[in-house]
Amino acid sequence: MPDPSNSDDLQEMRQEQNLLRQCISTCNTRLWQTTRQAASDLNSKEPEWAILRFIGGVDLSCHKDDQTKACAALVVLRLPDLEVVYKDFIVDDVTVPYIPGFLGAREYPLISRLLDRIRDKSPELFPQVLLVDGNGILHPRGCGSACYVGVKEKVPCIGVAKTFFHLPGWSDTFEDDLRKTLISHGDSADMVHDGRVVGKALIASKKSTNPVFVSVGHGIDLETAVWVVLLCSKYRVSEPVRQADQLSRQIINNLSKLPLGTLC
DNA sequence: GCGACAG
DNA sequence: ATCTTGTCGC
């Protein structure tokens, strides 16, 4: 298992990110993305695969005083009502510690197992797009956790981060400038890095002044990603991520309060 | 050397 | 990630 306290392993993880980055598609790859057809209109004659109906969310919560124990959760919501139609979680040890810039290496393995399980148990509910708690190409090497999931699983993925991630080359006031832009120029602001728009600061809920940071993970373009996030943002944090966050946190907390072994 | 640092 | 209740506001 990789041990990032070892600088050789860290270098290997950097190399993996550089390889994964080559495989990222920041274009739309599905028909529902191009047409932006969501299951909001009931009497649509389009086939199921041409309409966005199932949106997934994944998140991982850690044990209070043991970073190596975690619960990963996957939820699937159905449009247009955002009803939760699938829930699953895995409690297990996480071998890779948290290191800024390498969240994907830490979280991907458990997420992968969750996706294997829904493919096996309920393939008809497999999400057409996945929202990942973290960043996509808004990342020092253009390979955040949403890119790990998207590229490795070949699933359209969107990164939704709750806090700002500072990239090398940005000024110290970049985040403040973003927020000022939001106040004066509306509800979203481009985040430009090396001349590329790598993400969007987005006020997803009309009630909040605090933005969420959306970036492409894989297999979808940024404008469509924003469209998806807005589709399922009842609150600041979009429902799929919120539900997955809630579920994983509840499980990991109850686990610490119980004496021993009540699993499955 | 020191601080900053998605979750 | 987690430590953490009430509270101010729509």
XYZ file of N, CA, C and O in Angstrom, chain A residues 94-263:
680
model
N -9.123 2.888 5.674
C -8.583 3.622 4.529
C -7.073 3.693 4.721
O -6.596 4.210 5.730
N -6.351 3.161 3.743
C -4.902 3.023 3.917
C -4.149 4.315 3.610
O -3.129 4.604 4.225
N -4.652 5.095 2.656
C -3.962 6.330 2.262
C -4.421 7.487 3.150
O -5.619 7.733 3.266
N -3.509 8.184 3.788
C -3.884 9.323 4.638
C -4.301 10.514 3.793
O -4.060 10.531 2.577
N -4.922 11.478 4.445
C -5.286 12.685 3.710
C -4.060 13.558 3.506
O -3.368 13.929 4.433
N -3.821 13.894 2.245
C -2.779 14.846 1.903
C -3.380 15.805 0.884
O -3.946 15.356 -0.122
N -3.320 17.104 1.169
C -3.881 18.073 0.231
C -3.337 17.825 -1.174
O -2.128 17.698 -1.364
N -4.219 17.731 -2.139
C -3.799 17.463 -3.513
C -3.895 15.997 -3.886
O -3.751 15.639 -5.053
N -4.155 15.145 -2.890
C -4.230 13.703 -3.153
C -5.473 13.068 -2.546
O -5.469 11.896 -2.177
N -6.521 13.840 -2.451
C -7.759 13.327 -1.878
C -8.299 12.141 -2.673
O -8.835 11.189 -2.104
N -8.129 12.192 -3.985
C -8.641 11.120 -4.833
C -8.015 9.773 -4.515
O -8.705 8.744 -4.475
N -6.720 9.782 -4.271
C -6.021 8.534 -3.957
C -6.560 7.926 -2.670
O -6.614 6.708 -2.511
N -6.993 8.778 -1.762
C -7.523 8.319 -0.485
C -8.949 7.796 -0.611
O -9.286 6.755 -0.058
N -9.780 8.500 -1.364
C -11.206 8.184 -1.385
C -11.645 7.241 -2.493
O -12.672 6.568 -2.375
N -10.872 7.193 -3.589
C -11.344 6.419 -4.738
C -11.593 4.931 -4.474
O -12.617 4.386 -4.921
N -10.712 4.236 -3.780
C -10.904 2.793 -3.606
C -12.274 2.396 -3.044
O -12.927 1.493 -3.583
N -12.723 3.071 -1.999
C -14.028 2.734 -1.424
C -15.161 3.118 -2.368
O -16.155 2.400 -2.492
N -15.000 4.248 -3.042
C -16.024 4.683 -3.998
C -16.155 3.664 -5.126
O -17.259 3.339 -5.569
N -15.029 3.147 -5.550
C -15.016 2.143 -6.616
C -15.818 0.910 -6.216
O -16.592 0.359 -7.008
N -15.659 0.482 -4.973
C -16.408 -0.687 -4.493
C -17.901 -0.416 -4.447
O -18.719 -1.298 -4.734
N -18.257 0.811 -4.075
C -19.680 1.165 -4.058
C -20.274 1.127 -5.458
O -21.402 0.669 -5.665
N -19.507 1.564 -6.434
C -20.000 1.574 -7.816
C -20.090 0.154 -8.363
O -21.015 -0.176 -9.108
N -19.146 -0.708 -7.965
C -19.237 -2.121 -8.347
C -20.531 -2.734 -7.827
O -21.189 -3.520 -8.512
N -20.880 -2.360 -6.616
C -22.063 -2.948 -5.987
C -23.355 -2.501 -6.626
O -24.281 -3.312 -6.793
N -23.451 -1.252 -7.011
C -24.703 -0.821 -7.647
C -24.801 -1.373 -9.070
O -25.883 -1.692 -9.562
N -23.658 -1.557 -9.711
C -23.670 -2.192 -11.034
C -24.185 -3.617 -10.938
O -24.876 -4.119 -11.816
N -23.840 -4.247 -9.808
C -24.236 -5.633 -9.609
C -25.671 -5.763 -9.119
O -26.448 -6.569 -9.615
N -26.040 -4.935 -8.135
C -27.343 -5.074 -7.472
C -28.466 -4.355 -8.194
O -29.583 -4.855 -8.282
N -28.201 -3.123 -8.657
C -29.267 -2.308 -9.260
C -28.761 -1.526 -10.462
O -28.749 -0.289 -10.436
N -28.358 -2.245 -11.510
C -27.785 -1.562 -12.679
C -28.732 -0.530 -13.286
O -28.280 0.446 -13.883
N -30.031 -0.751 -13.095
C -30.997 0.188 -13.683
C -30.974 1.542 -12.975
O -31.506 2.523 -13.493
N -30.352 1.582 -11.785
C -30.266 2.843 -11.042
C -28.881 3.473 -11.125
O -28.620 4.490 -10.479
N -27.999 2.867 -11.903
C -26.640 3.415 -11.989
C -26.698 4.872 -12.464
O -27.343 5.195 -13.453
N -26.040 5.778 -11.720
C -26.170 7.215 -11.999
C -25.608 7.609 -13.364
O -24.547 7.134 -13.766
N -26.303 8.497 -14.040
C -25.830 9.007 -15.331
C -24.726 10.042 -15.140
O -23.945 10.298 -16.048
N -24.701 10.619 -13.962
C -23.628 11.544 -13.608
C -23.430 11.483 -12.105
O -24.371 11.252 -11.350
N -22.178 11.633 -11.664
C -21.835 11.512 -10.253
C -21.307 12.845 -9.733
O -20.424 13.456 -10.360
N -21.820 13.275 -8.597
C -21.277 14.455 -7.937
C -20.347 13.994 -6.822
O -20.730 13.203 -5.963
N -19.129 14.489 -6.867
C -18.118 14.083 -5.905
C -17.793 15.246 -4.976
O -17.640 16.391 -5.431
N -17.727 14.968 -3.684
C -17.399 15.976 -2.681
C -15.908 16.302 -2.773
O -15.079 15.626 -2.163
N -15.585 17.335 -3.531
C -14.184 17.684 -3.762
C -14.062 18.368 -5.114
O -15.054 18.816 -5.671
N -12.864 18.444 -5.647
C -12.654 19.142 -6.908
C -12.408 18.196 -8.078
O -12.048 17.032 -7.884
N -12.612 18.720 -9.271
C -12.251 18.009 -10.497
C -10.919 18.536 -10.991
O -9.891 18.369 -10.348
N -10.945 19.183 -12.158
C -9.685 19.699 -12.716
C -9.223 20.968 -12.017
O -8.146 21.492 -12.328
N -10.013 21.453 -11.079
C -9.586 22.569 -10.221
C -8.625 21.993 -9.198
O -8.993 21.635 -8.068
N -7.376 21.856 -9.608
C -6.402 21.071 -8.846
C -5.001 21.423 -9.353
O -4.837 21.736 -10.530
N -3.991 21.358 -8.485
C -2.627 21.745 -8.882
C -2.120 21.031 -10.133
O -1.405 21.613 -10.935
N -2.483 19.762 -10.299
C -2.071 19.013 -11.492
C -3.272 18.656 -12.356
O -3.200 17.751 -13.182
N -4.352 19.379 -12.181
C -5.532 19.156 -13.013
C -6.167 17.805 -12.811
O -6.798 17.262 -13.712
N -6.013 17.231 -11.607
C -6.542 15.886 -11.369
C -7.046 15.710 -9.948
O -6.432 15.006 -9.147
N -8.182 16.315 -9.646
C -8.796 16.178 -8.332
C -9.549 14.867 -8.187
O -9.572 14.044 -9.113
N -10.177 14.680 -7.044
C -10.814 13.397 -6.738
C -11.923 13.045 -7.736
O -12.128 11.877 -8.066
N -12.642 14.053 -8.245
C -13.708 13.772 -9.202
C -13.143 13.237 -10.518
O -13.834 12.539 -11.260
N -11.882 13.543 -10.802
C -11.228 13.024 -12.009
C -10.837 11.559 -11.835
O -10.965 10.762 -12.773
N -10.369 11.204 -10.651
C -10.076 9.789 -10.361
C -11.307 8.948 -10.660
O -11.259 7.960 -11.380
N -12.425 9.350 -10.053
C -13.654 8.576 -10.192
C -14.132 8.551 -11.644
O -14.454 7.492 -12.190
N -14.143 9.708 -12.279
C -14.650 9.804 -13.637
C -13.837 8.999 -14.641
O -14.393 8.229 -15.427
N -12.538 9.170 -14.601
C -11.674 8.501 -15.577
C -11.618 6.999 -15.315
O -11.796 6.177 -16.216
N -11.388 6.625 -14.057
C -11.237 5.204 -13.749
C -12.536 4.431 -13.921
O -12.518 3.256 -14.285
N -13.662 5.072 -13.653
C -14.948 4.377 -13.770
C -15.648 4.675 -15.091
O -16.725 4.141 -15.351
N -15.064 5.570 -15.876
C -15.676 5.950 -17.153
C -17.109 6.449 -16.971
O -18.028 6.041 -17.685
N -17.267 7.304 -15.967
C -18.577 7.882 -15.652
C -18.457 9.404 -15.665
O -17.462 9.942 -15.172
N -19.435 10.094 -16.217
C -19.421 11.550 -16.123
C -19.397 11.984 -14.658
O -20.204 11.507 -13.853
N -18.462 12.848 -14.303
C -18.284 13.238 -12.907
C -18.113 14.746 -12.771
O -17.513 15.402 -13.627
N -18.631 15.255 -11.654
C -18.531 16.681 -11.341
C -17.964 16.837 -9.938
O -18.398 16.149 -9.010
N -17.001 17.730 -9.783
C -16.476 18.032 -8.464
C -17.248 19.190 -7.853
O -17.440 20.219 -8.495
N -17.709 18.994 -6.618
C -18.415 20.047 -5.891
C -17.723 20.232 -4.538
O -17.859 19.404 -3.646
N -16.961 21.319 -4.411
C -16.220 21.560 -3.175
C -16.867 22.668 -2.366
O -17.368 23.641 -2.921
N -16.838 22.483 -1.039
C -17.479 23.456 -0.167
C -16.534 24.601 0.188
O -16.973 25.678 0.570
N -15.262 24.347 0.107
C -14.298 25.404 0.420
C -13.336 25.616 -0.743
O -13.086 24.727 -1.558
N -12.802 26.795 -0.796
C -11.897 27.230 -1.855
C -10.570 26.469 -1.799
O -10.045 26.215 -0.717
N -10.099 26.082 -2.946
C -8.803 25.405 -3.046
C -7.853 26.315 -3.810
O -8.055 26.594 -4.992
N -6.838 26.788 -3.120
C -5.903 27.734 -3.726
C -4.918 27.026 -4.649
O -4.271 26.055 -4.247
N -4.835 27.503 -5.897
C -3.904 26.921 -6.861
C -2.662 27.792 -6.998
O -2.739 29.019 -6.902
N -1.512 27.139 -7.215
C -0.264 27.883 -7.411
C -0.418 28.872 -8.574
O -0.959 28.517 -9.620
N 0.023 30.061 -8.372
C -0.088 31.055 -9.428
C -1.205 32.055 -9.166
O -1.208 33.152 -9.726
N -2.134 31.667 -8.304
C -3.199 32.591 -7.951
C -2.713 33.560 -6.889
O -1.915 33.187 -6.009
N -3.235 34.779 -6.941
C -2.852 35.770 -5.952
C -3.473 35.431 -4.602
O -4.413 34.641 -4.518
N -2.936 36.036 -3.564
C -3.451 35.802 -2.215
C -4.894 36.284 -2.074
O -5.616 35.824 -1.203
N -5.271 37.215 -2.943
C -6.618 37.789 -2.830
C -7.597 37.144 -3.808
O -8.713 37.635 -3.989
N -7.182 36.044 -4.455
C -8.023 35.427 -5.480
C -9.417 35.097 -4.964
O -10.421 35.392 -5.615
N -9.481 34.498 -3.788
C -10.793 34.114 -3.261
C -11.637 35.334 -2.911
O -12.831 35.378 -3.224
N -11.024 36.305 -2.281
C -11.750 37.540 -1.973
C -12.265 38.200 -3.239
O -13.414 38.657 -3.296
N -11.423 38.250 -4.255
C -11.834 38.853 -5.523
C -13.030 38.115 -6.108
O -13.960 38.730 -6.633
N -12.981 36.777 -6.016
C -14.094 35.967 -6.509
C -15.398 36.376 -5.823
O -16.422 36.590 -6.473
N -15.339 36.452 -4.499
C -16.543 36.755 -3.728
C -17.049 38.164 -4.026
O -18.261 38.407 -4.060
N -16.120 39.079 -4.247
C -16.543 40.438 -4.616
C -17.224 40.421 -5.975
O -18.231 41.098 -6.193
N -16.652 39.647 -6.888
C -17.262 39.514 -8.208
C -18.678 38.969 -8.089
O -19.609 39.436 -8.758
N -18.855 37.993 -7.218
C -20.174 37.386 -7.047
C -21.187 38.401 -6.523
O -22.343 38.412 -6.951
N -20.736 39.224 -5.612
C -21.643 40.207 -5.023
C -22.104 41.219 -6.068
O -23.287 41.552 -6.144
N -21.187 41.659 -6.898
C -21.562 42.684 -7.870
C -22.074 42.109 -9.190
O -23.034 42.612 -9.763
N -21.445 41.050 -9.679
C -21.784 40.542 -11.011
C -22.583 39.260 -11.015
O -22.387 38.404 -11.880
N -23.459 39.028 -10.028
C -24.360 37.891 -10.145
C -24.018 36.660 -9.349
O -23.435 36.747 -8.273
N -24.364 35.499 -9.852
C -24.351 34.296 -9.036
C -23.322 33.256 -9.459
O -23.317 32.140 -8.953
N -22.455 33.594 -10.373
C -21.365 32.667 -10.677
C -20.168 33.426 -11.226
O -20.316 34.483 -11.835
N -18.988 32.886 -10.971
C -17.765 33.549 -11.423
C -16.754 32.515 -11.901
O -16.522 31.510 -11.236
N -16.182 32.752 -13.060
C -15.172 31.845 -13.604
C -13.914 31.840 -12.755
O -13.505 32.869 -12.223
N -13.324 30.678 -12.643
C -12.044 30.562 -11.965
C -11.003 30.192 -13.025
O -10.998 29.087 -13.553
N -10.154 31.145 -13.337
C -9.210 30.985 -14.440
C -7.814 30.652 -13.916
O -7.323 31.290 -12.977
N -7.224 29.650 -14.530
C -5.876 29.236 -14.143
C -5.065 28.957 -15.410
O -5.476 28.142 -16.238
N -3.938 29.634 -15.567
C -3.140 29.483 -16.777
C -3.973 29.699 -18.041
O -3.887 28.933 -19.002
N -4.840 30.677 -17.990
C -5.638 31.011 -19.159
C -6.789 30.052 -19.437
O -7.486 30.201 -20.443
N -6.978 29.072 -18.542
C -8.080 28.128 -18.721
C -9.112 28.311 -17.620
O -8.744 28.543 -16.468
N -10.382 28.171 -17.972
C -11.428 28.197 -16.945
C -11.485 26.817 -16.319
O -11.952 25.859 -16.942
N -10.975 26.684 -15.102
C -10.895 25.371 -14.456
C -12.039 25.124 -13.480
O -12.167 24.018 -12.946
N -12.849 26.150 -13.252
C -13.945 25.946 -12.319
C -14.841 27.160 -12.244
O -14.582 28.190 -12.869
N -15.900 27.007 -11.493
C -16.871 28.072 -11.341
C -17.246 28.207 -9.875
O -17.621 27.214 -9.239
N -17.130 29.413 -9.339
C -17.699 29.687 -8.022
C -19.170 29.947 -8.242
O -19.530 30.832 -9.009
N -20.010 29.156 -7.595
C -21.431 29.177 -7.899
C -22.280 29.329 -6.646
O -22.156 28.558 -5.696
N -23.122 30.332 -6.661
C -24.118 30.450 -5.590
C -25.307 29.612 -6.022
O -26.149 30.055 -6.797
N -25.345 28.396 -5.515
C -26.289 27.394 -6.020
C -27.689 27.598 -5.463
O -28.677 27.305 -6.123
N -27.764 28.075 -4.226
C -29.059 28.326 -3.609
C -29.299 29.819 -3.502
O -28.390 30.589 -3.181
N -30.501 30.215 -3.782
C -30.806 31.643 -3.807
C -30.716 32.286 -2.425
O -30.648 33.502 -2.296
N -30.731 31.446 -1.408
C -30.725 31.982 -0.053
C -29.327 32.233 0.491
O -29.167 32.883 1.512
N -28.310 31.690 -0.176
C -26.970 31.781 0.395
C -26.087 32.755 -0.366
O -26.255 33.004 -1.561
N -25.157 33.313 0.357
C -24.171 34.203 -0.252
C -22.857 33.462 -0.427
O -21.947 33.948 -1.077
N -22.804 32.295 0.176
C -21.592 31.489 0.156
C -21.607 30.554 -1.062
O -22.522 29.745 -1.188
N -20.606 30.663 -1.894
C -20.609 29.849 -3.117
C -20.142 28.430 -2.876
O -19.607 28.091 -1.819
N -20.346 27.600 -3.875
C -19.809 26.276 -3.919
C -18.876 26.286 -5.131
O -19.004 27.127 -6.020
N -17.867 25.407 -5.153
C -16.881 25.470 -6.220
C -17.004 24.245 -7.132
O -16.689 23.123 -6.736
N -17.494 24.504 -8.320
C -17.814 23.431 -9.261
C -16.714 23.297 -10.308
O -16.270 24.293 -10.885
N -16.280 22.062 -10.549
C -15.326 21.841 -11.631
C -15.576 20.490 -12.296
O -16.169 19.589 -11.707
N -15.134 20.392 -13.527
C -15.321 19.168 -14.297
C -14.447 18.050 -13.743
O -13.250 18.246 -13.479
N -15.074 16.889 -13.546
C -14.291 15.708 -13.187
C -13.896 14.957 -14.445
O -12.725 14.758 -14.740
N -14.905 14.601 -15.226
C -14.658 13.865 -16.466
C -15.965 13.690 -17.248
O -17.024 13.521 -16.651
N -15.869 13.767 -18.565
C -17.001 13.397 -19.406
C -18.182 14.338 -19.403
O -19.318 13.921 -19.636
N -17.924 15.618 -19.162
C -18.994 16.621 -19.154
C -18.318 17.984 -19.245
O -17.184 18.132 -18.782
N -18.976 18.966 -19.839
C -18.343 20.283 -19.869
C -18.812 21.132 -18.687
O -19.786 20.796 -18.008
N -18.103 22.216 -18.441
C -18.345 23.000 -17.224
C -19.747 23.605 -17.186
O -20.388 23.611 -16.137
N -20.204 24.120 -18.320
C -21.526 24.746 -18.342
C -22.609 23.720 -18.015
O -23.548 24.008 -17.270
N -22.471 22.530 -18.575
C -23.448 21.483 -18.293
C -23.334 21.006 -16.846
O -24.346 20.699 -16.200
N -22.113 20.976 -16.337
C -21.912 20.595 -14.936
C -22.637 21.566 -14.012
O -23.311 21.151 -13.059
N -22.530 22.840 -14.305
C -23.227 23.853 -13.510
C -24.732 23.658 -13.611
O -25.453 23.753 -12.611
N -25.195 23.340 -14.808
C -26.623 23.077 -15.010
C -27.098 21.923 -14.133
O -28.142 21.989 -13.486
N -26.302 20.868 -14.073
C -26.658 19.709 -13.246
C -26.682 20.089 -11.771
O -27.621 19.759 -11.042
N -25.654 20.803 -11.333
C -25.576 21.179 -9.917
C -26.778 22.034 -9.523
O -27.381 21.831 -8.462
N -27.146 22.962 -10.393
C -28.296 23.809 -10.088
C -29.591 23.001 -10.035
O -30.484 23.291 -9.238
N -29.671 21.967 -10.882
C -30.866 21.115 -10.904
C -31.145 20.478 -9.551
O -32.297 20.191 -9.219
N -30.113 20.206 -8.800
C -30.329 19.495 -7.531
C -29.810 20.256 -6.321
O -29.323 19.667 -5.367
N -29.907 21.567 -6.361
C -29.460 22.376 -5.228
C -30.631 22.989 -4.478
O -30.990 24.148 -4.693
N -31.197 22.223 -3.569
C -32.224 22.776 -2.693
C -31.567 23.708 -1.688
O -32.116 24.722 -1.290
N -30.408 23.321 -1.245
C -29.617 24.119 -0.317
C -28.272 24.426 -0.964
O -28.042 24.092 -2.117
N -27.376 25.004 -0.208
C -26.093 25.385 -0.788
C -25.375 24.191 -1.398
O -24.881 24.231 -2.515
N -25.299 23.116 -0.638
C -24.657 21.904 -1.125
C -25.702 21.042 -1.835
O -26.766 20.759 -1.279
N -25.411 20.649 -3.036
C -26.375 19.913 -3.847
C -26.784 18.611 -3.164
O -25.996 17.961 -2.481
N -28.031 18.243 -3.367
C -28.644 17.119 -2.667
C -27.858 15.811 -2.707
O -27.716 15.155 -1.671
N -27.363 15.384 -3.867
C -26.661 14.092 -3.874
C -25.479 14.068 -2.900
O -25.302 13.105 -2.140
N -24.692 15.137 -2.903
C -23.548 15.215 -1.993
C -24.021 15.361 -0.549
O -23.470 14.736 0.364
N -25.036 16.149 -0.342
C -25.568 16.357 1.010
C -26.066 15.045 1.616
O -25.774 14.715 2.759
N -26.822 14.298 0.812
C -27.372 13.027 1.282
C -26.273 12.016 1.573
O -26.323 11.300 2.576
N -25.297 11.959 0.686
C -24.185 11.023 0.895
C -23.387 11.414 2.134
O -22.955 10.565 2.919
N -23.201 12.709 2.312
C -22.491 13.230 3.472
C -23.223 12.876 4.760
O -22.620 12.384 5.722
N -24.507 13.099 4.764
C -25.346 12.806 5.932
C -25.297 11.331 6.299
O -25.099 10.962 7.452
N -25.469 10.495 5.275
C -25.486 9.049 5.497
C -24.150 8.546 6.049
O -24.113 7.860 7.076
N -23.066 8.917 5.411
C -21.759 8.422 5.850
C -21.418 8.923 7.246
O -20.862 8.194 8.068
N -21.796 10.155 7.523
C -21.507 10.712 8.848
C -22.312 10.006 9.925
O -21.806 9.698 11.008
N -23.590 9.761 9.626
C -24.454 9.102 10.605
C -23.916 7.713 10.944
O -23.848 7.319 12.094
N -23.505 6.985 9.905
C -22.995 5.635 10.110
C -21.719 5.645 10.943
O -21.591 4.897 11.924
N -20.792 6.504 10.586
C -19.497 6.493 11.277
C -19.646 6.961 12.727
O -18.945 6.500 13.618
N -20.586 7.866 12.972
C -20.806 8.338 14.333
C -21.452 7.275 15.206
O -21.021 7.045 16.341
N -22.488 6.631 14.688
C -23.140 5.573 15.446
C -22.178 4.439 15.747
O -22.285 3.774 16.774
N -21.243 4.252 14.834
C -20.278 3.178 14.998
C -19.412 3.396 16.228
O -19.089 2.457 16.956
N -19.087 4.669 16.505
C -18.214 4.966 17.638
C -18.967 4.909 18.956
O -18.374 4.789 20.019
N -20.315 4.970 18.861
C -21.105 4.981 20.084
C -21.520 3.575 20.514
O -21.903 3.362 21.663
N -21.465 2.643 19.584
C -21.874 1.294 19.913
C -20.679 0.435 20.334
O -19.583 0.597 19.824
N -20.904 -0.491 21.279
C -19.859 -1.370 21.802
C -19.136 -2.141 20.696
O -17.966 -1.940 20.457
N -19.862 -3.034 20.012
C -19.191 -3.833 19.001
C -20.200 -4.462 18.029
O -21.325 -4.761 18.375
N -19.774 -4.606 16.848
C -20.355 -5.376 15.762
C -21.849 -5.408 15.500
O -22.499 -6.405 15.772
N -22.409 -4.352 14.928
C -23.739 -4.447 14.361
C -23.647 -3.978 12.914
O -24.030 -2.878 12.582
N -23.097 -4.823 12.067
C -22.921 -4.444 10.678
C -23.886 -5.192 9.773
O -24.331 -6.291 10.065
